[in-house]
């Protein structure tokens, strides 16, 4: 099975959409981040900040009512919407109506980082998908629960599981997934009709048509709380500014790894914080850009 290595040569040959020199924030796309919970409010901040650092033009964040003021204070660049919560700390499914009014102007929507309540989150996502049919949808963490039991998307969707999450979603053994991650990623990307990033030291990316990419990084410091939220935000920000789902994932994974490598040089191999990663991205974009 052919699997293309993600390296600097590939990135330079596959440049991201260039910002319009005469454009404004509208021309780089709006990203909607639906994330956070009363126990993990920081996930919304990490993901949303990363989306802006990746180049998205406008940011809207929707987060549970119990933490919306905290999130709003941490994100002065964003409009923040408070969503009604369920008893398990999740977002009530009817909250879809509160964000659906912006669907026509949203280039990408990210759902899942730091959210609580498996059942309520899955129901929320099911209600959200048809309302955002013309947006790229990135599902992370509990946002991916909707694929359990079988799912085939009919719109652009990106999924970002690590091996443990993938085992939970598919019923496969974690060890089997890790033994042949490329085959697993390709099989499930085709089954779900979604772009899939199976994360790990070697991250395998697959598209519904069978194309696959492999990114290898020995950056142990990225194995830290909040790192996945940053990656999801980077992917969403790149998609918002016009990258295709496949390109957004490939570039997002590469930028995330390179941000970790840069932090390792600044701070040490481990011990840097997820919140420090996104600030490295604008310079990396310039370095890798045309």
PDB file of N, CA and C in Angstrom, residues 77-138:
ATOM      1  N   UNK A  77      -9.922  37.812  21.269  1.00  0.00           N
ATOM      2  CA  UNK A  77     -10.107  37.896  19.817  1.00  0.00           C
ATOM      3  C   UNK A  77     -11.416  37.264  19.353  1.00  0.00           C
ATOM      4  N   UNK A  78     -12.110  36.556  20.232  1.00  0.00           N
ATOM      5  CA  UNK A  78     -13.242  35.726  19.811  1.00  0.00           C
ATOM      6  C   UNK A  78     -14.582  36.276  20.270  1.00  0.00           C
ATOM      7  N   UNK A  79     -15.602  35.931  19.489  1.00  0.00           N
ATOM      8  CA  UNK A  79     -16.978  36.011  19.982  1.00  0.00           C
ATOM      9  C   UNK A  79     -17.264  34.669  20.652  1.00  0.00           C
ATOM     10  N   UNK A  80     -17.839  34.704  21.848  1.00  0.00           N
ATOM     11  CA  UNK A  80     -18.061  33.468  22.604  1.00  0.00           C
ATOM     12  C   UNK A  80     -19.543  33.319  22.928  1.00  0.00           C
ATOM     13  N   UNK A  81     -20.080  32.136  22.612  1.00  0.00           N
ATOM     14  CA  UNK A  81     -21.491  31.823  22.847  1.00  0.00           C
ATOM     15  C   UNK A  81     -21.600  30.816  23.987  1.00  0.00           C
ATOM     16  N   UNK A  82     -22.528  31.057  24.905  1.00  0.00           N
ATOM     17  CA  UNK A  82     -22.781  30.127  26.010  1.00  0.00           C
ATOM     18  C   UNK A  82     -23.828  29.102  25.593  1.00  0.00           C
ATOM     19  N   UNK A  83     -23.511  27.817  25.791  1.00  0.00           N
ATOM     20  CA  UNK A  83     -24.413  26.737  25.402  1.00  0.00           C
ATOM     21  C   UNK A  83     -25.028  26.074  26.638  1.00  0.00           C
ATOM     22  N   UNK A  84     -26.296  25.661  26.551  1.00  0.00           N
ATOM     23  CA  UNK A  84     -26.929  24.972  27.682  1.00  0.00           C
ATOM     24  C   UNK A  84     -26.293  23.610  27.924  1.00  0.00           C
ATOM     25  N   UNK A  85     -26.169  23.242  29.210  1.00  0.00           N
ATOM     26  CA  UNK A  85     -25.496  22.006  29.590  1.00  0.00           C
ATOM     27  C   UNK A  85     -26.467  20.935  30.055  1.00  0.00           C
ATOM     28  N   UNK A  86     -26.093  19.698  29.824  1.00  0.00           N
ATOM     29  CA  UNK A  86     -26.848  18.562  30.345  1.00  0.00           C
ATOM     30  C   UNK A  86     -26.320  18.200  31.731  1.00  0.00           C
ATOM     31  N   UNK A  87     -27.002  17.290  32.428  1.00  0.00           N
ATOM     32  CA  UNK A  87     -26.592  16.912  33.774  1.00  0.00           C
ATOM     33  C   UNK A  87     -25.213  16.257  33.811  1.00  0.00           C
ATOM     34  N   UNK A  88     -24.819  15.606  32.703  1.00  0.00           N
ATOM     35  CA  UNK A  88     -23.511  14.958  32.685  1.00  0.00           C
ATOM     36  C   UNK A  88     -22.391  15.898  32.256  1.00  0.00           C
ATOM     37  N   UNK A  89     -22.699  17.183  32.142  1.00  0.00           N
ATOM     38  CA  UNK A  89     -21.684  18.159  31.777  1.00  0.00           C
ATOM     39  C   UNK A  89     -21.523  18.367  30.295  1.00  0.00           C
ATOM     40  N   UNK A  90     -22.301  17.659  29.498  1.00  0.00           N
ATOM     41  CA  UNK A  90     -22.239  17.824  28.054  1.00  0.00           C
ATOM     42  C   UNK A  90     -23.087  18.988  27.576  1.00  0.00           C
ATOM     43  N   UNK A  91     -23.125  19.156  26.274  1.00  0.00           N
ATOM     44  CA  UNK A  91     -23.920  20.208  25.649  1.00  0.00           C
ATOM     45  C   UNK A  91     -25.254  19.622  25.213  1.00  0.00           C
ATOM     46  N   UNK A  92     -26.328  20.277  25.586  1.00  0.00           N
ATOM     47  CA  UNK A  92     -27.652  19.800  25.197  1.00  0.00           C
ATOM     48  C   UNK A  92     -27.789  19.782  23.668  1.00  0.00           C
ATOM     49  N   UNK A  93     -28.377  18.723  23.098  1.00  0.00           N
ATOM     50  CA  UNK A  93     -28.506  18.637  21.644  1.00  0.00           C
ATOM     51  C   UNK A  93     -29.197  19.837  21.007  1.00  0.00           C
ATOM     52  N   UNK A  94     -30.161  20.445  21.719  1.00  0.00           N
ATOM     53  CA  UNK A  94     -30.864  21.589  21.129  1.00  0.00           C
ATOM     54  C   UNK A  94     -29.979  22.823  21.017  1.00  0.00           C
ATOM     55  N   UNK A  95     -28.775  22.768  21.595  1.00  0.00           N
ATOM     56  CA  UNK A  95     -27.835  23.882  21.469  1.00  0.00           C
ATOM     57  C   UNK A  95     -27.411  24.106  20.024  1.00  0.00           C
ATOM     58  N   UNK A  96     -27.635  23.122  19.170  1.00  0.00           N
ATOM     59  CA  UNK A  96     -27.334  23.281  17.749  1.00  0.00           C
ATOM     60  C   UNK A  96     -27.986  24.538  17.190  1.00  0.00           C
ATOM     61  N   UNK A  97     -29.200  24.835  17.637  1.00  0.00           N
ATOM     62  CA  UNK A  97     -29.919  26.001  17.119  1.00  0.00           C
ATOM     63  C   UNK A  97     -29.184  27.303  17.420  1.00  0.00           C
ATOM     64  N   UNK A  98     -28.400  27.340  18.492  1.00  0.00           N
ATOM     65  CA  UNK A  98     -27.702  28.563  18.872  1.00  0.00           C
ATOM     66  C   UNK A  98     -26.510  28.862  17.967  1.00  0.00           C
ATOM     67  N   UNK A  99     -25.952  27.827  17.350  1.00  0.00           N
ATOM     68  CA  UNK A  99     -24.791  28.044  16.480  1.00  0.00           C
ATOM     69  C   UNK A  99     -25.134  27.936  14.995  1.00  0.00           C
ATOM     70  N   UNK A 100     -26.295  27.366  14.681  1.00  0.00           N
ATOM     71  CA  UNK A 100     -26.641  27.115  13.281  1.00  0.00           C
ATOM     72  C   UNK A 100     -26.822  28.396  12.474  1.00  0.00           C
ATOM     73  N   UNK A 101     -27.129  29.492  13.139  1.00  0.00           N
ATOM     74  CA  UNK A 101     -27.359  30.743  12.401  1.00  0.00           C
ATOM     75  C   UNK A 101     -26.103  31.237  11.692  1.00  0.00           C
ATOM     76  N   UNK A 102     -24.931  30.767  12.134  1.00  0.00           N
ATOM     77  CA  UNK A 102     -23.690  31.204  11.491  1.00  0.00           C
ATOM     78  C   UNK A 102     -23.168  30.192  10.475  1.00  0.00           C
ATOM     79  N   UNK A 103     -23.949  29.149  10.186  1.00  0.00           N
ATOM     80  CA  UNK A 103     -23.463  28.065   9.317  1.00  0.00           C
ATOM     81  C   UNK A 103     -23.044  28.570   7.942  1.00  0.00           C
ATOM     82  N   UNK A 104     -23.819  29.463   7.353  1.00  0.00           N
ATOM     83  CA  UNK A 104     -23.529  29.916   5.994  1.00  0.00           C
ATOM     84  C   UNK A 104     -22.211  30.670   5.891  1.00  0.00           C
ATOM     85  N   UNK A 105     -21.758  31.256   6.996  1.00  0.00           N
ATOM     86  CA  UNK A 105     -20.526  32.045   6.962  1.00  0.00           C
ATOM     87  C   UNK A 105     -19.351  31.335   7.622  1.00  0.00           C
ATOM     88  N   UNK A 106     -19.523  30.054   7.939  1.00  0.00           N
ATOM     89  CA  UNK A 106     -18.473  29.298   8.627  1.00  0.00           C
ATOM     90  C   UNK A 106     -17.762  28.370   7.648  1.00  0.00           C
ATOM     91  N   UNK A 107     -16.450  28.554   7.514  1.00  0.00           N
ATOM     92  CA  UNK A 107     -15.680  27.698   6.614  1.00  0.00           C
ATOM     93  C   UNK A 107     -15.355  26.360   7.246  1.00  0.00           C
ATOM     94  N   UNK A 108     -15.107  26.367   8.565  1.00  0.00           N
ATOM     95  CA  UNK A 108     -14.767  25.122   9.257  1.00  0.00           C
ATOM     96  C   UNK A 108     -15.315  25.160  10.668  1.00  0.00           C
ATOM     97  N   UNK A 109     -15.810  24.029  11.128  1.00  0.00           N
ATOM     98  CA  UNK A 109     -16.284  23.907  12.512  1.00  0.00           C
ATOM     99  C   UNK A 109     -15.564  22.738  13.168  1.00  0.00           C
ATOM    100  N   UNK A 110     -15.008  22.991  14.347  1.00  0.00           N
ATOM    101  CA  UNK A 110     -14.327  21.973  15.146  1.00  0.00           C
ATOM    102  C   UNK A 110     -15.191  21.646  16.351  1.00  0.00           C
ATOM    103  N   UNK A 111     -15.429  20.348  16.570  1.00  0.00           N
ATOM    104  CA  UNK A 111     -16.260  19.909  17.697  1.00  0.00           C
ATOM    105  C   UNK A 111     -15.522  18.848  18.508  1.00  0.00           C
ATOM    106  N   UNK A 112     -15.452  19.030  19.819  1.00  0.00           N
ATOM    107  CA  UNK A 112     -15.022  17.932  20.663  1.00  0.00           C
ATOM    108  C   UNK A 112     -13.985  18.180  21.722  1.00  0.00           C
ATOM    109  N   UNK A 113     -12.969  19.024  21.507  1.00  0.00           N
ATOM    110  CA  UNK A 113     -11.927  19.126  22.529  1.00  0.00           C
ATOM    111  C   UNK A 113     -12.483  19.474  23.910  1.00  0.00           C
ATOM    112  N   UNK A 114     -12.150  18.652  24.898  1.00  0.00           N
ATOM    113  CA  UNK A 114     -12.521  18.924  26.272  1.00  0.00           C
ATOM    114  C   UNK A 114     -13.988  18.763  26.600  1.00  0.00           C
ATOM    115  N   UNK A 115     -14.793  18.256  25.686  1.00  0.00           N
ATOM    116  CA  UNK A 115     -16.226  18.120  25.954  1.00  0.00           C
ATOM    117  C   UNK A 115     -16.496  16.889  26.819  1.00  0.00           C
ATOM    118  N   UNK A 116     -17.635  16.891  27.518  1.00  0.00           N
ATOM    119  CA  UNK A 116     -18.054  15.797  28.386  1.00  0.00           C
ATOM    120  C   UNK A 116     -19.396  15.242  27.913  1.00  0.00           C
ATOM    121  N   UNK A 117     -19.690  13.990  28.325  1.00  0.00           N
ATOM    122  CA  UNK A 117     -20.980  13.378  28.032  1.00  0.00           C
ATOM    123  C   UNK A 117     -21.008  12.710  26.675  1.00  0.00           C
ATOM    124  N   UNK A 118     -20.706  11.405  26.647  1.00  0.00           N
ATOM    125  CA  UNK A 118     -20.631  10.693  25.369  1.00  0.00           C
ATOM    126  C   UNK A 118     -21.944  10.758  24.602  1.00  0.00           C
ATOM    127  N   UNK A 119     -23.037  10.398  25.252  1.00  0.00           N
ATOM    128  CA  UNK A 119     -24.327  10.312  24.556  1.00  0.00           C
ATOM    129  C   UNK A 119     -24.807  11.687  24.095  1.00  0.00           C
ATOM    130  N   UNK A 120     -24.714  12.676  24.976  1.00  0.00           N
ATOM    131  CA  UNK A 120     -25.193  14.001  24.609  1.00  0.00           C
ATOM    132  C   UNK A 120     -24.329  14.618  23.514  1.00  0.00           C
ATOM    133  N   UNK A 121     -23.025  14.382  23.568  1.00  0.00           N
ATOM    134  CA  UNK A 121     -22.143  14.925  22.541  1.00  0.00           C
ATOM    135  C   UNK A 121     -22.428  14.280  21.193  1.00  0.00           C
ATOM    136  N   UNK A 122     -22.640  12.963  21.186  1.00  0.00           N
ATOM    137  CA  UNK A 122     -22.960  12.278  19.929  1.00  0.00           C
ATOM    138  C   UNK A 122     -24.265  12.805  19.342  1.00  0.00           C
ATOM    139  N   UNK A 123     -25.267  13.018  20.177  1.00  0.00           N
ATOM    140  CA  UNK A 123     -26.544  13.548  19.692  1.00  0.00           C
ATOM    141  C   UNK A 123     -26.377  14.966  19.177  1.00  0.00           C
ATOM    142  N   UNK A 124     -25.560  15.759  19.857  1.00  0.00           N
ATOM    143  CA  UNK A 124     -25.298  17.125  19.410  1.00  0.00           C
ATOM    144  C   UNK A 124     -24.645  17.131  18.032  1.00  0.00           C
ATOM    145  N   UNK A 125     -23.642  16.280  17.831  1.00  0.00           N
ATOM    146  CA  UNK A 125     -22.948  16.223  16.545  1.00  0.00           C
ATOM    147  C   UNK A 125     -23.893  15.767  15.430  1.00  0.00           C
ATOM    148  N   UNK A 126     -24.740  14.784  15.723  1.00  0.00           N
ATOM    149  CA  UNK A 126     -25.699  14.313  14.717  1.00  0.00           C
ATOM    150  C   UNK A 126     -26.625  15.447  14.279  1.00  0.00           C
ATOM    151  N   UNK A 127     -27.009  16.292  15.219  1.00  0.00           N
ATOM    152  CA  UNK A 127     -27.859  17.421  14.864  1.00  0.00           C
ATOM    153  C   UNK A 127     -27.109  18.523  14.150  1.00  0.00           C
ATOM    154  N   UNK A 128     -25.820  18.640  14.434  1.00  0.00           N
ATOM    155  CA  UNK A 128     -25.001  19.702  13.848  1.00  0.00           C
ATOM    156  C   UNK A 128     -24.646  19.453  12.386  1.00  0.00           C
ATOM    157  N   UNK A 129     -24.321  18.208  12.058  1.00  0.00           N
ATOM    158  CA  UNK A 129     -23.793  17.891  10.730  1.00  0.00           C
ATOM    159  C   UNK A 129     -24.674  18.394   9.583  1.00  0.00           C
ATOM    160  N   UNK A 130     -25.971  18.125   9.568  1.00  0.00           N
ATOM    161  CA  UNK A 130     -26.766  18.606   8.435  1.00  0.00           C
ATOM    162  C   UNK A 130     -26.881  20.125   8.367  1.00  0.00           C
ATOM    163  N   UNK A 131     -26.681  20.796   9.482  1.00  0.00           N
ATOM    164  CA  UNK A 131     -26.776  22.258   9.490  1.00  0.00           C
ATOM    165  C   UNK A 131     -25.500  22.902   8.944  1.00  0.00           C
ATOM    166  N   UNK A 132     -24.392  22.172   8.999  1.00  0.00           N
ATOM    167  CA  UNK A 132     -23.102  22.691   8.521  1.00  0.00           C
ATOM    168  C   UNK A 132     -22.600  21.870   7.329  1.00  0.00           C
ATOM    169  N   UNK A 133     -23.528  21.556   6.437  1.00  0.00           N
ATOM    170  CA  UNK A 133     -23.201  20.697   5.296  1.00  0.00           C
ATOM    171  C   UNK A 133     -22.169  21.325   4.370  1.00  0.00           C
ATOM    172  N   UNK A 134     -22.086  22.648   4.314  1.00  0.00           N
ATOM    173  CA  UNK A 134     -21.158  23.321   3.408  1.00  0.00           C
ATOM    174  C   UNK A 134     -19.857  23.737   4.084  1.00  0.00           C
ATOM    175  N   UNK A 135     -19.664  23.310   5.318  1.00  0.00           N
ATOM    176  CA  UNK A 135     -18.433  23.599   6.055  1.00  0.00           C
ATOM    177  C   UNK A 135     -17.620  22.320   6.203  1.00  0.00           C
ATOM    178  N   UNK A 136     -16.296  22.460   6.289  1.00  0.00           N
ATOM    179  CA  UNK A 136     -15.472  21.333   6.713  1.00  0.00           C
ATOM    180  C   UNK A 136     -15.694  21.131   8.212  1.00  0.00           C
ATOM    181  N   UNK A 137     -15.917  19.895   8.632  1.00  0.00           N
ATOM    182  CA  UNK A 137     -16.178  19.590  10.037  1.00  0.00           C
ATOM    183  C   UNK A 137     -15.021  18.752  10.581  1.00  0.00           C
ATOM    184  N   UNK A 138     -14.387  19.232  11.642  1.00  0.00           N
ATOM    185  CA  UNK A 138     -13.318  18.495  12.310  1.00  0.00           C
ATOM    186  C   UNK A 138     -13.886  17.929  13.613  1.00  0.00           C
TER     187      UNK A 138
END
